[in-house]
Amino acid sequence: MKANQVRRLNNLYRRRTPPAFVVSPELAKAVSRLSFEIRRQIGLLIDRRGWITHVIVGNHQTIVIPNLEKYRSGGGRLKGLRCVHTHLQHDPLTQDDLIDLALLKLDMMAAITMDKEGRPDHIHTAHLLPEGRNGENWRILPSLPPWAPDIDCQALIRSLESEFARKVRSQKVKRKWERALLVSVTAAPRGVAEDSMVELRELAESCNIAVVDTVIQHRQKIDPRFLMGEGKLSQLVILALQKGADLLIFDQELNPSQVRSITDLTDMKVIDRTQMILDIFAQRARSREGKIQVELAQLKYLLPRLVGKGTAMSRLTGGIGGRGPGETKLEVDRRRVRNRIGHLEKLLREIQKQRGQRRARRNKRGLPIISIIGYTNAGKSTLLNTLTKSSVLAESRLFATLDPTSKRKKFPRDVEVIITDTVGFIRQLPEELITAFRATLEELEDADLLLHIIDISNPRFADQVQSVERILESLHLHKIPVLRVLNKQDRVDPVTVKKLARTLDAVAISAKDERTLTNLLDKMELQIKRVMRRKTSANEAKPLLAVS
Ligand SMILES: Nc1nc2c(ncn2[C@@H]2O[C@H](COP(=O)(O)OP(=O)(O)OP(=O)(O)O)[C@@H](O)[C@H]2O)c(=O)[nH]1
Ligand SMILES: [Mg+2]
């Protein structure tokens, strides 16, 4: 580019567009002439007051809009910038222009087409719509000659924005709750994907996140960068804008570079299922050990994601998905994260040693141990409370229990046992959590009997049973005798309960109601006696003194 052209480019910044115009006629003329001379597209970003914030020189076919992160948006607000650019071919707005309009949440997107001498002849303008019409989320205005605007640009943008805000306000969510769009990109059958989304919604709500919409996209081939195509992603961004969501939650585990590319493209906070589960754990951890385990899991998850630009990171660690146990903020510096991981692992080893001693003492005392396990929210803590007349926290939230609790229980016929309640399981329990909670889960190895609690009022209970059994196997616990317990029978019709109890070889109860537990107590006692008899005879078979 020649020096005088560069000077003319810089001079564009001095020209202000009056409120009524998308771009002032003089500016349109100057930019078209320059663009025509250098045979490249030129783009201008113009703020609400009519000043140019960026001049972008592209190539023959496109311009690349720079990162606009520092410009406000969110909560149903537009960027406060419009893009006006030249088209050297005589075509109006392209699909890419419209995708940019959406992804960047621009006030407007406009293209100037020109005649054979490089004079502007038309301005083609589009803006986003607060509500989709016939599947279209944007409106393309009739093209106009540059000197004759018949839209009042400023007024149009203002009314658009207040309409967006009104739409967002009309959907009530709890105060201070973040709003999120749930997204699933999957090749799985519709029913499976939907069930999984129901659970994702429960997880989100357990994190105080309001789900404003859910989107399931079926794809045989998952795009390695964005999971879906850019066009589809731009629609997601518009939907988020219409619903006032700043957060995208994916049902699929995203690898670090996917998080980064989706964040960069959408300018939204992006988290996946794993991160949300980690976040719930972080909020729930109470004991020192629990807190250490959760922080360790979070940091291990975070570490490979700590590369590249700081911005994606601040999104990763700010607010949801980045809460540390007890609301401490997670560190974002790689070296410090590594040091911290080392430190936490050391602490955990110490605690585990003490725990080991406690376990040994308990085993020596020889009381049989019954551990209550099962999918999260199945009613494990409720059962412990009813069985032992205690009051550990039981509530309708996922992962209410994180720290194991043990209580003693005496059966009517003088058998005394220890009953423990544990953290609930979930489908695809994040690897980082299994590792971090290994010590807690290892305690299950001491159990003489596992009570597998199944919430039969949950339509997904069959899958949940499978998930639990899979996890037991991965923890090498499948050799311990299991008693299946069908819980919440009060919510299911009695005929179905009976049938299920027969087919699953299980006892049905209502953990809330002590009167329904007689059958279960009998079975537990029977099983425990059997186990203890086997144990004693195994001990007796061992020689007391080994003589070599
Ligand atoms: N209707 C009905 N609700 C029950 C029954 N048992 C438990 N619940 C409810 O189910 C919800 C979860 O119970 P919890 O005992 O906290 O479940 P949990 O398995 O310990 O859950 P986590 O610790 O989160 O894994 C609570 O709202 C209980 O009141 C039952 O027999 N009938
Ligand atoms: Mg519990």
mmCIF file of C-alpha atoms and ligand atoms in Angstrom, residues 375-383 393-401 421-424 487-491 509-513, ligand 1:
data_model
loop_
_atom_site.group_PDB
_atom_site.id
_atom_site.type_symbol
_atom_site.label_atom_id
_atom_site.label_comp_id
_atom_site.label_asym_id
_atom_site.label_seq_id
_atom_site.Cartn_x
_atom_site.Cartn_y
_atom_site.Cartn_z
ATOM 1 C CA TYR A 375 -26.387 -43.317 42.181
ATOM 2 C CA THR A 376 -26.454 -39.770 43.456
ATOM 3 C CA ASN A 377 -29.806 -38.692 44.925
ATOM 4 C CA ALA A 378 -31.021 -42.287 45.259
ATOM 5 C CA GLY A 379 -31.742 -41.849 48.978
ATOM 6 C CA LYS A 380 -28.621 -43.259 50.617
ATOM 7 C CA SER A 381 -28.345 -40.664 53.372
ATOM 8 C CA THR A 382 -32.067 -40.838 54.024
ATOM 9 C CA LEU A 383 -31.774 -44.568 54.540
ATOM 10 C CA LEU A 393 -27.783 -34.104 55.467
ATOM 11 C CA ALA A 394 -30.188 -35.575 52.931
ATOM 12 C CA GLU A 395 -31.666 -33.367 50.257
ATOM 13 C CA SER A 396 -32.931 -33.335 46.741
ATOM 14 C CA ARG A 397 -29.684 -32.191 45.201
ATOM 15 C CA LEU A 398 -27.076 -34.134 43.376
ATOM 16 C CA PHE A 399 -24.062 -34.953 45.497
ATOM 17 C CA ALA A 400 -25.492 -33.817 48.817
ATOM 18 C CA THR A 401 -23.064 -36.194 50.498
ATOM 19 C CA ASP A 421 -22.952 -43.642 53.800
ATOM 20 C CA THR A 422 -20.811 -42.540 50.865
ATOM 21 C CA VAL A 423 -20.575 -40.133 47.987
ATOM 22 C CA GLY A 424 -23.010 -40.954 45.223
ATOM 23 C CA ASN A 487 -36.052 -47.057 47.012
ATOM 24 C CA LYS A 488 -38.877 -44.501 46.789
ATOM 25 C CA GLN A 489 -41.473 -47.220 46.288
ATOM 26 C CA ASP A 490 -44.064 -44.710 47.497
ATOM 27 C CA ARG A 491 -43.715 -42.968 44.157
ATOM 28 C CA ILE A 509 -38.495 -49.831 50.501
ATOM 29 C CA SER A 510 -39.273 -46.225 51.173
ATOM 30 C CA ALA A 511 -36.201 -44.942 52.955
ATOM 31 C CA LYS A 512 -38.244 -42.173 54.470
ATOM 32 C CA ASP A 513 -40.674 -44.518 56.092
HETATM 33 N N1 LIG B 1 -40.546 -39.909 47.928
HETATM 34 C C1 LIG B 1 -39.426 -40.344 48.500
HETATM 35 N N2 LIG B 1 -38.352 -39.540 48.515
HETATM 36 C C2 LIG B 1 -37.215 -40.010 49.079
HETATM 37 C C3 LIG B 1 -37.132 -41.292 49.633
HETATM 38 N N3 LIG B 1 -35.874 -41.463 50.083
HETATM 39 C C4 LIG B 1 -35.200 -40.325 49.839
HETATM 40 N N4 LIG B 1 -36.006 -39.425 49.235
HETATM 41 C C5 LIG B 1 -35.647 -38.073 48.817
HETATM 42 O O1 LIG B 1 -34.643 -38.135 47.811
HETATM 43 C C6 LIG B 1 -33.764 -37.022 47.938
HETATM 44 C C7 LIG B 1 -32.330 -37.485 48.009
HETATM 45 O O2 LIG B 1 -32.112 -38.151 49.202
HETATM 46 P P1 LIG B 1 -30.664 -38.336 49.827
HETATM 47 O O3 LIG B 1 -30.823 -39.275 50.986
HETATM 48 O O4 LIG B 1 -30.002 -37.035 50.055
HETATM 49 O O5 LIG B 1 -29.950 -39.075 48.631
HETATM 50 P P2 LIG B 1 -28.427 -39.537 48.525
HETATM 51 O O6 LIG B 1 -28.438 -40.844 47.802
HETATM 52 O O7 LIG B 1 -27.779 -39.505 49.858
HETATM 53 O O8 LIG B 1 -27.857 -38.413 47.565
HETATM 54 P P3 LIG B 1 -26.359 -37.862 47.409
HETATM 55 O O9 LIG B 1 -25.723 -37.802 48.740
HETATM 56 O O10 LIG B 1 -26.614 -36.544 46.808
HETATM 57 O O11 LIG B 1 -25.690 -38.792 46.473
HETATM 58 C C8 LIG B 1 -34.209 -36.262 49.184
HETATM 59 O O12 LIG B 1 -35.001 -35.179 48.764
HETATM 60 C C9 LIG B 1 -35.011 -37.276 49.948
HETATM 61 O O13 LIG B 1 -36.000 -36.674 50.750
HETATM 62 C C10 LIG B 1 -38.309 -42.126 49.592
HETATM 63 O O14 LIG B 1 -38.341 -43.251 50.039
HETATM 64 N N5 LIG B 1 -39.399 -41.588 49.013
#
